[in-house]
Amino acid sequence: MGYPDQRFDVNLSILFTELPLLERPAAAAAAGFTAVELWWPWIETPTPPQAELDALKKALDDAGTQLVGLNFYAGQLPGPDRGALSVPGTESDRFRANIEVAADFAASTGCTALNALYGNRVEGVDPAVQDALALENLVLAARAADRVGATLLVETLNKPESPLYPLVSAPAAIEVIDKVNAATGLGNATFLLDLYHLSMNGEDLSQVIKAYAAKTGHVQIADNPGRGAPGTGSLPLERLLDELKDAGYTGRVGLEYKPGDRPSAESFGWLPASARAAR
C-alpha cells in the first residue's frame, strides 16, 4: 500500500508550465513519468488547426508518454472561467464545436477519459436554464466519448476558489452524472474525484470515497492548504488513496498540484522514482 502502489499521471497544464507545451511531455518523461493529462491546451479556440493537434500528438509520442486525461474546451482556464457547457450563447456553441475535435484527438492518442467542466453561473440567467443546457451538452459529450471508447468525467471544484461554480460538493456532481447516464443509457459518465477540491469544501473525504468510489472515473490530488505537492500541507493523501484502492478504485491518480517556487522536476521527491512510470 502507499504511494508506490498507485498509478500516477502528471497534469501538464499545472506542472512543467515553465516550459512551452510541446516540451512538457519530454520533461515529464525525464522525471520518470510515462502517463500525462491536460486541460484543453488552446484556451482561445475550441477548434485549433490540425497541424497544432498533430504537433502535440507527436510530442506525446516522441516522449513515450501516454495521454490518459483531457479536458474539453473550458473557456479561459487558467483564468476566470470554469468551463463553457452551461454558459448560454457563444461559450456553449464553442463547447459544442469542440466536442468531436476533443474526442477525435483523444482517440488519436489512446486517451480514454474526457473531462467536461460545468461552467460558472451567469448573472441574470435562470440557473434552471443553465442546468438544462448543461444536460443537453453533457449528453452530446457522453455520446462522443462513447464513440471513441472513453468515459466522460464531471468534476466538483471548490467554492472558495470558484464561487460561481455550482458543483461544489460530491453529491452535486453525482446528481448531474446520474442524470446524464439516465438520458444516454450509456453509463459512461463518471465522477472526477479531486481530493484537494473536496477538502477545500470541508467534505468528509473518507465518506465521499466510500459513497462514490464505484462511480469514480478519475482521481486528482494536491495537498491542502496551498495546492502543493503531497507533504506540503496536512491532507493524509497516502491514506486516502489507499482507502480509494480498498473501495475498488483501480484508475489513475492525476498530480494536479502547484510545484511552488522550484522547477516542477524538483517537486516529486515525495514519490520514489520507481513508482512514477505508468502501470
C-alpha angles and dihedrals in degrees: 000000000000131000096321088061094060132088105234132188130184123239104226093195094067102022124057090016088139084078131063112266095254092054096052099080091056091047091052089049091050088055089055102261123127100178124066140173133203143200110228098292098207102067093173097055139031090202111047120182113280089241090064092049089049091049092053092048089050091050090051092047095045090052092049090238125145117218105224101168136029133176121225114235107300106177119244101358117183087035137052098322128087100188137316110232098093096040109101120228125012098006094052088048090051091050090052091048088053099049099085093035092056093042092050091048090049090051092049091054099038092247112157104184124071119185120210112195110210101222134232127290111262121223112248095017120110108245088223089060090051092047092051090050090047093054091048092051095042090053089054090047093048091052092049091048090049090051090061096039095256136132123236115233125208115193137209113218127190126266098222092059098028105034095165096049110102099205100075100137133054093242091053091057093043090054090056092046091052091050092051092049091047091051097047103031087216099109092211099118108103141172123266099212108202110185093198095054093044091050091050087056090054095243123159097253096196090051092049089051092050093047101043111021089106091056095044117111100173139008130211129190143196129152124257132256102037104015089250134140120301109284096032093091137025105268114121090227097161091054093044092052089050088052090052091051091048088051090057103265110145101164135104128297112215118213100223101164137123114251093215121219095334131081112277092244089064094055098075100075090114091065121064112239089236090062098053105079118089117264 
